Coordinates of C-alpha atoms in Angstrom, one line a residue:
X267 CA 24.8 73.7 107.9
X268 CA 22.7 75.8 105.5
X269 CA 23.0 77.1 102.0
X270 CA 22.7 80.8 102.7
X271 CA 26.2 82.2 102.0
X272 CA 27.7 85.5 100.9
X273 CA 29.0 85.4 97.3
X274 CA 30.8 88.4 95.9
X275 CA 29.5 90.4 98.9
X276 CA 25.8 89.5 98.5
X277 CA 23.9 87.0 100.6
X278 CA 22.5 84.2 98.4
X279 CA 20.0 81.4 98.8
X280 CA 21.9 78.6 97.1
X281 CA 22.9 80.2 93.8
X282 CA 20.2 83.0 93.8
X283 CA 21.1 86.5 95.2
X284 CA 18.6 87.6 97.8
X285 CA 18.2 91.1 96.3
X286 CA 17.0 89.4 93.0
X287 CA 14.2 87.7 94.9
X288 CA 13.4 90.9 96.8
X289 CA 13.1 92.8 93.5
X290 CA 10.7 90.2 92.1
X291 CA 8.4 89.6 95.1
X292 CA 8.8 92.7 97.4
X293 CA 9.6 92.6 101.1
X294 CA 9.2 91.1 103.6
X295 CA 9.3 87.5 102.4
X296 CA 10.4 84.0 103.5
X297 CA 12.9 82.0 101.4
X298 CA 13.7 78.3 101.8
X299 CA 16.6 76.3 100.4
X300 CA 15.8 72.9 98.9
X301 CA 19.4 71.7 99.4
X302 CA 19.2 72.5 103.1
X303 CA 15.8 70.8 103.6
X304 CA 17.1 67.6 101.9
X305 CA 20.4 67.6 103.7
X306 CA 18.8 67.8 107.1
X307 CA 16.3 65.1 106.3
X308 CA 19.1 62.9 105.0
X309 CA 21.1 63.4 108.2
X310 CA 18.3 62.0 110.3
X311 CA 17.7 59.1 107.8
X312 CA 21.4 58.2 107.9
X313 CA 21.5 58.5 111.7
X314 CA 19.1 55.6 112.0
X315 CA 20.7 53.5 109.3
X316 CA 20.7 49.8 110.2
X317 CA 17.3 50.1 112.1
X318 CA 13.9 49.7 110.6
X319 CA 12.7 53.3 110.7
X320 CA 10.7 56.1 109.2
X321 CA 11.5 59.8 109.5
X322 CA 8.1 61.6 109.7
X323 CA 8.6 65.4 109.2
X324 CA 6.6 67.3 111.8
X325 CA 4.9 69.6 109.3
X326 CA 3.7 72.0 112.0
X327 CA 7.2 73.6 111.6
X328 CA 6.5 74.6 108.0
X329 CA 3.7 73.2 106.0
X330 CA 3.8 74.7 102.6
X331 CA 2.9 72.0 100.1
X332 CA 6.1 72.6 98.1
X333 CA 8.2 71.9 101.2
X334 CA 6.1 68.7 102.0
X335 CA 6.5 67.5 98.4
X336 CA 10.2 68.1 98.5
X337 CA 10.6 66.0 101.6
X338 CA 8.1 63.3 100.6
X339 CA 9.9 62.7 97.3
X340 CA 13.0 62.1 99.4
X341 CA 11.2 59.4 101.4
X342 CA 9.8 61.3 104.4
X343 CA 6.6 60.4 106.2
X344 CA 4.5 63.2 107.8
X345 CA 3.5 63.9 111.3
X346 CA 0.2 65.9 111.4
X347 CA -1.7 67.4 114.3
X348 CA -5.0 68.5 112.6
X349 CA -7.4 67.6 109.9
X350 CA -6.1 70.6 107.8
X351 CA -2.5 69.3 108.1
X352 CA -3.7 65.8 107.1
X353 CA -5.3 67.2 104.0
X354 CA -2.2 69.3 103.2
X355 CA -0.1 66.1 103.4
X356 CA -2.5 64.2 101.1
X357 CA -2.6 67.1 98.7
X358 CA 1.2 67.0 98.5
X359 CA 1.0 63.4 97.5
X360 CA 1.9 61.7 100.8
X361 CA 0.2 58.3 101.0
X362 CA -1.9 57.7 104.1
X363 CA 0.3 54.8 105.2
X364 CA 3.1 57.4 105.8
X365 CA 1.1 59.8 107.8
X366 CA 1.1 59.8 111.6
X367 CA -1.7 61.7 113.4
X368 CA -0.6 63.3 116.7
X369 CA -2.2 65.9 118.9
X370 CA -4.1 66.1 122.2
X371 CA -7.5 67.3 120.8
X372 CA -8.4 65.2 117.7
X373 CA -12.1 65.6 117.0
X374 CA -14.4 62.8 115.8
X375 CA -14.6 64.5 112.4
X376 CA -10.7 64.6 112.1
X377 CA -10.5 60.9 113.2
X378 CA -13.1 59.9 110.5
X379 CA -11.3 61.9 107.9
X380 CA -8.0 60.1 108.5
X381 CA -9.7 56.6 108.8
X382 CA -11.4 57.1 105.5
X383 CA -8.4 58.6 103.8
X384 CA -5.8 56.2 105.2
X385 CA -3.5 56.5 108.2
X386 CA -0.3 54.9 109.4
X387 CA -1.3 55.3 113.1
X388 CA -2.9 57.6 115.6
X389 CA -0.8 58.7 118.5
X390 CA -3.5 58.5 121.2
X391 CA -3.3 61.0 124.1
X392 CA -6.1 60.1 126.5
X393 CA -8.8 57.5 127.3
X394 CA -11.7 59.7 126.1
X395 CA -9.9 60.1 122.7
X396 CA -9.4 56.3 122.6
X397 CA -13.1 55.8 123.2
X398 CA -14.1 58.2 120.3
X399 CA -11.5 56.6 118.0
X400 CA -12.8 53.1 118.8
X401 CA -16.4 54.1 118.2
X402 CA -15.6 55.8 115.0
X403 CA -13.5 52.9 113.7
X404 CA -16.3 50.4 114.5
X405 CA -18.9 52.6 112.8
X406 CA -16.8 52.6 109.7
X407 CA -16.1 48.9 109.9
X408 CA -12.3 49.4 110.1
X409 CA -9.6 48.9 112.7
X410 CA -7.5 51.9 113.8
X411 CA -3.8 51.4 114.4
X412 CA -2.6 53.2 117.5
X413 CA 0.3 54.0 119.7
X414 CA -0.4 55.6 123.1
X415 CA 1.6 58.6 124.0
X416 CA 3.1 58.2 127.5
X417 CA 4.3 61.2 129.5
X418 CA 7.6 60.1 131.2
X419 CA 7.8 63.1 133.5
X420 CA 11.1 64.1 132.2
X421 CA 12.4 67.7 132.2
X422 CA 13.4 68.5 128.7
X423 CA 15.4 71.6 129.9
X424 CA 13.8 73.8 127.2
X425 CA 11.5 76.8 127.1
X426 CA 8.4 76.3 129.3
X427 CA 6.0 76.9 126.3
X428 CA 7.6 74.1 124.3
X429 CA 8.2 71.5 127.0
X430 CA 5.7 68.6 126.7
X431 CA 7.0 65.7 128.8
X432 CA 6.6 66.8 132.4
X433 CA 3.8 65.7 134.6
X434 CA 2.1 69.1 134.5
X435 CA 2.0 69.3 130.7
X436 CA -1.3 68.5 128.9
X437 CA 0.2 65.8 126.7
X438 CA -0.1 62.0 126.9
X439 CA -1.0 59.8 129.8
X440 CA 1.2 59.4 132.9
X441 CA 3.7 56.5 132.3
X442 CA 2.7 55.2 135.7
X443 CA -0.8 54.4 134.3
X444 CA 0.4 53.0 131.0
X445 CA -0.2 49.3 131.7
X446 CA -3.8 50.1 132.8
X447 CA -4.5 52.2 129.7
X448 CA -2.9 49.7 127.3
X449 CA -5.1 47.0 128.9
X450 CA -8.2 49.2 128.2
X451 CA -7.1 49.7 124.6
X452 CA -6.4 46.0 124.0
X453 CA -10.0 45.2 124.9
X454 CA -11.4 47.7 122.3
X455 CA -12.4 45.9 119.1
X456 CA -11.9 48.9 116.9
X457 CA -8.3 49.5 117.9
X458 CA -5.1 47.7 117.1
X459 CA -2.3 48.5 119.6
X460 CA 1.0 48.6 117.6
X461 CA 3.4 50.6 119.8
X462 CA 4.3 53.4 122.1
X463 CA 4.7 57.1 121.5
X464 CA 6.7 59.7 123.5
X465 CA 7.7 63.3 122.9
X466 CA 9.2 65.4 125.6
X467 CA 9.6 68.9 124.0
X468 CA 11.1 71.1 121.4
X469 CA 14.5 72.8 120.9
X470 CA 16.4 70.4 123.2
X471 CA 20.2 71.0 123.2
X472 CA 21.1 68.2 125.5
X473 CA 20.7 64.5 124.9
X474 CA 20.3 63.4 128.5
X475 CA 16.6 64.1 128.7
X476 CA 16.1 61.9 125.6
X477 CA 18.2 59.2 127.2
X478 CA 16.1 59.2 130.4
X479 CA 12.8 59.1 128.5
X480 CA 13.9 56.4 126.1
X481 CA 15.1 54.2 129.0
X482 CA 11.7 54.5 130.5
X483 CA 10.1 53.6 127.1
X484 CA 12.4 50.5 126.9
X485 CA 11.3 49.3 130.3
X486 CA 7.6 49.9 129.4
X487 CA 8.0 47.9 126.1
X488 CA 9.3 44.9 128.0
X489 CA 6.4 45.1 130.5
X490 CA 3.7 45.5 127.9
X491 CA 5.0 42.6 125.8
X492 CA 5.0 40.5 128.9
X493 CA 1.3 41.3 129.2
X494 CA 0.5 40.2 125.7
X495 CA 0.7 43.5 123.7
X496 CA 2.5 43.3 120.3
X497 CA 4.6 46.4 120.7
X498 CA 6.5 46.6 117.4
X499 CA 6.8 50.4 116.8
X500 CA 8.3 53.1 118.9
X501 CA 7.5 56.7 118.0
X502 CA 10.1 58.9 119.7
X503 CA 8.8 62.3 118.7
X504 CA 11.2 65.1 117.7
X505 CA 12.7 68.0 119.6
X506 CA 16.4 68.1 118.7
X507 CA 17.4 71.8 118.8
X508 CA 19.2 74.0 116.3
X509 CA 21.8 76.7 116.8
X510 CA 19.9 80.1 116.5
X511 CA 23.0 82.2 117.3
X512 CA 26.3 81.9 115.6
X513 CA 28.1 81.9 118.9
X514 CA 25.9 79.1 120.3
X515 CA 27.5 75.9 121.5
X516 CA 26.3 73.5 118.8
X517 CA 23.5 71.2 119.8
X518 CA 24.0 67.5 119.4
X519 CA 24.1 66.2 115.8
X520 CA 21.5 63.9 114.4
X521 CA 24.3 61.2 114.3
X522 CA 24.7 61.6 118.1
X523 CA 21.0 61.3 118.5
X524 CA 20.9 58.2 116.3
X525 CA 23.6 56.6 118.3
X526 CA 21.6 57.2 121.5
X527 CA 18.5 55.6 120.0
X528 CA 20.4 52.5 119.0
X529 CA 22.1 52.3 122.4
X530 CA 18.9 52.6 124.4
X531 CA 16.3 50.9 122.2
X532 CA 18.1 48.9 119.5
X533 CA 17.8 45.6 121.5
X534 CA 14.0 45.7 121.3
X535 CA 13.8 45.0 117.5
X536 CA 11.1 47.7 117.1
X537 CA 10.5 49.9 114.1
X538 CA 11.6 53.4 115.0
X539 CA 9.7 56.6 114.0
X540 CA 11.0 60.1 114.7
X541 CA 9.2 63.3 114.1
X542 CA 11.8 66.1 113.5
X543 CA 10.5 69.5 112.3
X544 CA 12.6 72.4 113.5
X545 CA 15.9 70.7 112.7
X546 CA 14.8 70.0 109.2
X547 CA 13.2 73.3 108.4
X548 CA 14.6 75.8 110.9
X549 CA 18.0 76.7 109.2
X550 CA 16.5 76.0 105.8
X551 CA 14.7 79.3 105.8
X552 CA 15.3 83.1 106.1
X553 CA 12.9 86.0 106.5
X554 CA 14.1 88.9 104.5
X555 CA 13.0 92.5 105.4
X556 CA 13.8 96.0 104.3
X557 CA 14.8 98.8 106.6
X558 CA 12.2 101.6 106.6
X559 CA 13.8 104.0 109.0
X560 CA 16.7 104.4 111.3
X561 CA 15.4 106.4 114.2
X562 CA 17.4 108.0 116.9
X563 CA 15.9 107.8 120.4
X564 CA 17.0 109.5 123.6
X565 CA 19.2 106.6 124.7
X566 CA 19.1 104.2 121.8
X567 CA 18.7 103.9 118.0
X568 CA 15.9 102.0 116.4
X569 CA 16.0 100.0 113.2
X570 CA 12.5 100.0 111.9
X571 CA 11.9 97.3 109.3
X572 CA 8.9 96.3 107.2
X573 CA 8.7 92.8 108.8
X574 CA 6.7 92.6 112.0
X575 CA 5.5 90.4 114.8
X576 CA 2.6 89.1 112.7
X577 CA 5.2 87.8 110.1
X578 CA 7.6 86.2 112.6
X579 CA 6.1 85.9 116.1
X580 CA 8.7 83.8 117.8
X581 CA 10.6 86.7 119.4
X582 CA 7.4 88.2 120.8
X583 CA 6.0 84.9 122.0
X584 CA 9.1 83.0 123.2
X585 CA 11.7 85.8 123.6
X586 CA 13.4 83.9 120.8
X587 CA 16.7 84.9 119.3
X588 CA 17.3 85.1 115.6
X589 CA 20.6 86.2 114.1
X590 CA 19.9 89.3 111.9
X591 CA 22.4 90.1 109.2
X592 CA 22.7 92.6 106.4
X593 CA 22.1 91.1 102.9
X594 CA 25.0 93.1 101.5
X595 CA 28.2 91.9 103.3
X596 CA 29.7 94.6 105.4
X597 CA 33.3 95.5 105.0
X598 CA 35.8 93.6 107.1
X599 CA 36.5 95.3 110.4
X600 CA 33.6 97.8 110.2
X601 CA 32.5 99.0 113.6
X602 CA 29.2 97.6 114.8
X603 CA 26.5 99.7 116.3
X604 CA 23.6 98.7 118.6
X605 CA 20.0 98.9 117.5
X606 CA 16.6 98.0 118.9
X607 CA 15.2 96.2 115.9
X608 CA 11.4 96.7 115.6
X609 CA 8.5 96.3 113.2
X610 CA 5.7 98.7 112.3
X611 CA 2.9 96.9 114.3
X612 CA 1.3 99.1 117.0
X613 CA 2.5 97.0 119.9
X614 CA 5.6 97.4 122.0
X615 CA 5.9 93.6 121.7
X616 CA 6.7 94.1 118.0
X617 CA 10.4 94.0 118.9
X618 CA 12.8 91.5 117.4
X619 CA 15.9 92.4 119.4
X620 CA 17.0 95.0 121.9
X621 CA 20.5 96.5 121.9
X622 CA 21.6 94.1 119.1
X623 CA 25.1 94.8 117.8
X624 CA 25.3 94.6 114.1
X625 CA 27.0 96.5 111.2
X626 CA 25.3 99.8 110.4
X627 CA 22.5 99.7 107.8
X628 CA 20.5 102.5 106.2
X629 CA 16.9 102.9 105.0
X630 CA 16.2 100.9 101.9
X631 CA 18.8 98.2 102.7
X632 CA 17.8 94.5 103.3
X633 CA 18.4 92.4 106.4
X634 CA 17.9 88.7 106.8
X635 CA 16.6 86.8 109.8
X636 CA 18.4 83.5 109.9
X637 CA 17.0 80.2 111.3
X638 CA 13.4 81.4 110.4
X639 CA 12.3 78.3 108.4
X640 CA 10.5 76.7 111.3
X641 CA 7.5 78.2 113.1
X642 CA 7.8 81.3 111.0
X643 CA 5.3 81.4 108.1
X644 CA 3.0 78.8 109.7
X645 CA 2.5 81.1 112.8
X646 CA 2.0 84.3 110.8
X647 CA -1.2 86.3 110.8
X648 CA -2.8 89.3 109.2
X649 CA -2.8 91.4 112.4
X650 CA -3.1 95.1 111.7
X651 CA -4.5 94.0 108.3
X652 CA -1.0 93.3 107.1
X653 CA -1.0 90.7 104.2
X654 CA 0.6 87.4 104.8
X655 CA 4.1 87.6 103.3
X656 CA 5.3 85.5 100.3
X657 CA 7.1 82.2 100.6
X658 CA 9.7 81.4 98.1
X659 CA 11.5 78.1 97.4
X660 CA 15.0 78.1 95.8
X661 CA 16.5 75.1 94.0
X662 CA 20.1 75.8 92.8
X663 CA 19.8 78.8 90.5
X664 CA 16.0 78.8 90.3
X665 CA 13.4 80.2 92.6
X666 CA 9.6 80.1 92.7
X667 CA 6.9 81.8 94.7
X668 CA 5.2 79.0 96.6
X669 CA 2.7 81.2 98.5
X670 CA 2.0 84.7 97.0
X671 CA 1.3 87.8 99.0
X672 CA -2.5 88.5 98.9
X673 CA -3.7 91.9 97.7
X674 CA -5.6 94.2 100.0
X675 CA -8.7 93.5 97.9
X676 CA -8.3 89.7 98.4
X677 CA -8.0 90.2 102.1
X678 CA -10.9 92.6 102.4
X679 CA -13.2 90.5 100.1
X680 CA -13.0 87.5 102.4
X681 CA -15.3 89.4 104.8
X682 CA -19.0 89.2 104.2
X683 CA -21.4 92.0 105.2
X684 CA -24.7 91.0 106.9
X685 CA -27.9 91.8 105.0
X686 CA -28.9 94.4 107.5
X687 CA -25.9 96.6 106.9

């Protein structure tokens, strides 16, 4: 469910017409719906009702401080994967005891930053990281709360670039070595072992990989408790998928996921953490672009828009699908035409869709990329010296620019010229 609907023939974000935003900020731009962000967070929170739990938003999906503050005020914790994300979360008013630090390559400086600023837990990914964390905690005279991320060798049945739970992936420690590594952690004076972490991938549309992974975590919990470890928190990661195409079979609902968690892990009396990102933010955002040209090729027509791969890289990187719709609702029954939808960047990879059937549109008209709220703005760049595009947040009938488009001078003046030039 989202809050981007046609009203009187015009696509709106909640109660704000998209052309009104375009007139104010120019194109392309991202727009997010507050109501959708909160609704998706609440679905997860309600799904785990009856269990001690915390929903930690995976802020790598969309990390604008306005989005973080919106979710934090609703009760969300944050899952961060870098020192920069940690500082963004703190700047948005998230207390340290609601921030979980994940990631395979935490540096000593990042660890120190989080220990000094306050942290709920570190999700530890390797023995070398554990040693650095222990040494840093001892040097600061504090104890670092940790879970250890186990790799259950489960095929998440998702895109290879976003699968994280198979034996060949770089994440976590093999679950077969978990007891050995937990024993090592238990002997380190600067660490407090509090739980287990697992995350098998992103954009999962089937619950069976989750079930297999969680069954393994349940067995490991019993084993580790028998060995004297006080396992009281289970961090289950994120990964539940969203429907990117309108004709998709709908992925499982958060309520289905919550029922699975209760069935497989509820008997352990552990606090449950989950780290959804895409499902909270994905369908809460659009990228809006203007058609520059409609170009006729020898065997195809091209829709050339002012948005590009540097603004939304998912199609180029993952062959990802985004539903692309006209902002002005087409007449019922209008015949669709096929376009290759491309941007202006000088790369053949700057292609959003090939042979996409959609209602005819003309130069100057607006199109919207649905399901662009996650891994859109956060992965954008200034390739081809194209400015980062604005982010806009809508709340009912109001909208605000939450990241402005930089001017060319602002971009250029970030460079410094050596004295010898």
